[in-house]
GROMACS .gro file of C-alpha atoms in nm:
model
  143
    1MET     CA    1  -2.662  -3.282  -2.395
    2ARG     CA    2  -2.283  -3.272  -2.400
    3MET     CA    3  -2.103  -3.166  -2.711
    4THR     CA    4  -1.773  -3.306  -2.828
    5LEU     CA    5  -1.486  -3.067  -2.761
    6LYS     CA    6  -1.243  -3.035  -3.051
    7VAL     CA    7  -0.892  -2.928  -2.951
    8GLU     CA    8  -0.597  -2.872  -3.184
    9LEU     CA    9  -0.257  -2.916  -3.020
   10LYS     CA   10   0.073  -2.783  -3.150
   11PRO     CA   11   0.379  -3.008  -3.133
   12GLY     CA   12   0.482  -3.049  -2.769
   13GLU     CA   13   0.177  -2.864  -2.636
   14ARG     CA   14   0.018  -2.997  -2.319
   15ILE     CA   15  -0.342  -3.016  -2.208
   16VAL     CA   16  -0.498  -3.117  -1.877
   17ILE     CA   17  -0.796  -3.350  -1.899
   18GLY     CA   18  -0.941  -3.422  -1.558
   19ARG     CA   19  -0.645  -3.511  -1.340
   20SER     CA   20  -0.424  -3.619  -1.632
   21VAL     CA   21  -0.173  -3.420  -1.834
   22VAL     CA   22  -0.154  -3.511  -2.202
   23THR     CA   23   0.155  -3.400  -2.396
   24ASN     CA   24   0.134  -3.389  -2.773
   25GLY     CA   25   0.408  -3.552  -2.979
   26ALA     CA   26   0.606  -3.404  -3.266
   27ALA     CA   27   0.313  -3.338  -3.504
   28ARG     CA   28   0.012  -3.111  -3.485
   29THR     CA   29  -0.280  -3.316  -3.350
   30GLN     CA   30  -0.654  -3.281  -3.323
   31LEU     CA   31  -0.831  -3.436  -3.025
   32LEU     CA   32  -1.203  -3.495  -2.996
   33ILE     CA   33  -1.294  -3.511  -2.628
   34ASP     CA   34  -1.625  -3.647  -2.500
   35GLY     CA   35  -1.713  -3.646  -2.133
   36GLY     CA   36  -1.757  -3.420  -1.839
   37ASP     CA   37  -1.400  -3.393  -1.711
   38PRO     CA   38  -1.249  -3.043  -1.699
   39VAL     CA   39  -1.017  -2.960  -1.987
   40LEU     CA   40  -0.754  -2.684  -1.979
   41ARG     CA   41  -0.489  -2.597  -2.232
   42GLU     CA   42  -0.142  -2.533  -2.098
   43ARG     CA   43  -0.162  -2.165  -2.202
   44ASP     CA   44  -0.478  -2.117  -1.991
   45ILE     CA   45  -0.329  -2.265  -1.672
   46LEU     CA   46  -0.213  -2.015  -1.413
   47GLN     CA   47   0.039  -2.148  -1.165
   48GLU     CA   48  -0.012  -2.046  -0.802
   49ARG     CA   49   0.326  -1.868  -0.792
   50ASP     CA   50   0.213  -1.649  -1.083
   51ALA     CA   51  -0.112  -1.540  -0.914
   52ASP     CA   52   0.050  -1.215  -0.802
   53THR     CA   53  -0.231  -0.962  -0.850
   54PRO     CA   54  -0.590  -0.951  -0.721
   55ALA     CA   55  -0.743  -1.051  -1.057
   56LYS     CA   56  -0.490  -1.330  -1.108
   57ARG     CA   57  -0.569  -1.464  -0.760
   58ILE     CA   58  -0.938  -1.466  -0.854
   59TYR     CA   59  -0.854  -1.643  -1.183
   60TYR     CA   60  -0.646  -1.901  -0.996
   61THR     CA   61  -0.926  -1.963  -0.746
   62VAL     CA   62  -1.185  -2.006  -1.025
   63GLN     CA   63  -0.939  -2.238  -1.202
   64MET     CA   64  -0.922  -2.451  -0.886
   65MET     CA   65  -1.304  -2.459  -0.871
   66TYR     CA   66  -1.323  -2.564  -1.237
   67MET     CA   67  -1.062  -2.837  -1.205
   68ALA     CA   68  -1.224  -2.974  -0.888
   69GLY     CA   69  -1.575  -2.940  -1.030
   70SER     CA   70  -1.678  -2.784  -0.701
   71ILE     CA   71  -1.683  -2.445  -0.534
   72GLU     CA   72  -1.707  -2.561  -0.172
   73LYS     CA   73  -1.337  -2.583  -0.082
   74VAL     CA   74  -1.245  -2.232  -0.197
   75SER     CA   75  -1.574  -2.040  -0.183
   76LYS     CA   76  -1.476  -1.836   0.125
   77ILE     CA   77  -1.140  -1.744  -0.027
   78TYR     CA   78  -1.311  -1.657  -0.357
   79SER     CA   79  -1.566  -1.434  -0.180
   80ALA     CA   80  -1.295  -1.247   0.010
   81LEU     CA   81  -1.084  -1.200  -0.304
   82THR     CA   82  -1.373  -1.064  -0.510
   83ARG     CA   83  -1.489  -0.834  -0.229
   84ASP     CA   84  -1.137  -0.692  -0.186
   85ALA     CA   85  -1.089  -0.649  -0.562
   86VAL     CA   86  -1.411  -0.448  -0.597
   87LYS     CA   87  -1.309  -0.227  -0.302
   88ALA     CA   88  -0.972  -0.159  -0.465
   89ALA     CA   89  -1.105  -0.114  -0.819
   90PRO     CA   90  -1.483  -0.061  -0.845
   91SER     CA   91  -1.459  -0.084  -1.225
   92MET     CA   92  -1.409  -0.460  -1.178
   93LEU     CA   93  -1.764  -0.503  -1.044
   94PRO     CA   94  -1.942  -0.581  -1.375
   95LEU     CA   95  -1.686  -0.850  -1.462
   96ILE     CA   96  -1.694  -0.996  -1.112
   97ASP     CA   97  -2.075  -1.001  -1.124
   98ARG     CA   98  -2.057  -1.207  -1.445
   99ILE     CA   99  -1.802  -1.443  -1.289
  100ASN     CA  100  -2.023  -1.480  -0.981
  101ASN     CA  101  -2.328  -1.561  -1.194
  102HIS     CA  102  -2.137  -1.836  -1.374
  103VAL     CA  103  -2.000  -1.974  -1.047
  104LEU     CA  104  -2.345  -1.979  -0.888
  105THR     CA  105  -2.498  -2.160  -1.187
  106GLY     CA  106  -2.213  -2.413  -1.200
  107ALA     CA  107  -2.082  -2.286  -1.535
  108LEU     CA  108  -1.725  -2.292  -1.408
  109TYR     CA  109  -1.552  -2.290  -1.748
  110LYS     CA  110  -1.749  -1.980  -1.843
  111ALA     CA  111  -1.650  -1.828  -1.507
  112LEU     CA  112  -1.287  -1.904  -1.591
  113ARG     CA  113  -1.317  -1.733  -1.931
  114GLU     CA  114  -1.473  -1.430  -1.763
  115ALA     CA  115  -1.191  -1.431  -1.505
  116ARG     CA  116  -0.945  -1.412  -1.795
  117SER     CA  117  -1.124  -1.092  -1.901
  118LEU     CA  118  -1.089  -0.964  -1.545
  119VAL     CA  119  -0.711  -1.016  -1.562
  120ALA     CA  120  -0.699  -0.819  -1.889
  121HIS     CA  121  -0.909  -0.541  -1.734
  122GLU     CA  122  -0.678  -0.525  -1.434
  123LYS     CA  123  -0.376  -0.501  -1.663
  124GLY     CA  124  -0.538  -0.201  -1.828
  125ILE     CA  125  -0.592  -0.040  -1.487
  126PHE     CA  126  -0.225  -0.090  -1.398
  127GLU     CA  127  -0.108   0.046  -1.735
  128HIS     CA  128  -0.329   0.353  -1.697
  129ALA     CA  129  -0.198   0.414  -1.345
  130GLU     CA  130   0.161   0.387  -1.470
  131ARG     CA  131   0.094   0.633  -1.753
  132SER     CA  132  -0.084   0.872  -1.515
  133ALA     CA  133   0.205   0.859  -1.270
  134GLY     CA  134   0.462   0.909  -1.545
  135VAL     CA  135   0.623   0.574  -1.474
  136ARG     CA  136   0.758   0.373  -1.763
  137ALA     CA  137   0.720  -0.004  -1.781
  138ASP     CA  138   1.090  -0.044  -1.687
  139GLY     CA  139   1.026   0.132  -1.355
  140ALA     CA  140   1.203   0.458  -1.444
  141SER     CA  141   1.012   0.782  -1.431
  142ASP     CA  142   0.953   1.001  -1.733
  143GLY     CA  143   1.025   1.323  -1.547
   0.00000   0.00000   0.00000
């Protein structure tokens, strides 16, 4: 049984429904969406050019699976990305396992949400590495 998705859009905010982009007008709007087409808010869409870290590349690949409603076209790329990410940062394994479970059961939106958590985890890894190395966010060293 499908549930109706309720989405509130700010003025000018965009949302992708299936293969269509809907842009909200000047007023706050509430949409009730029935159907099986993928739905992504503009803020949740990662552009390919911005997939510049291992976790973001995984997120982007899962996003492509979700939007296509299929894993076949990118499954080999996804497998290689997740394998390489776990080699580089073993602490990603529990999150990647959860993403994999959702992908394998066809729960691609849940996989996408979990991939968002992976990106946040990776950011924490990078921030910790910067602090440990004494490197500030602006690239200068503390010492």
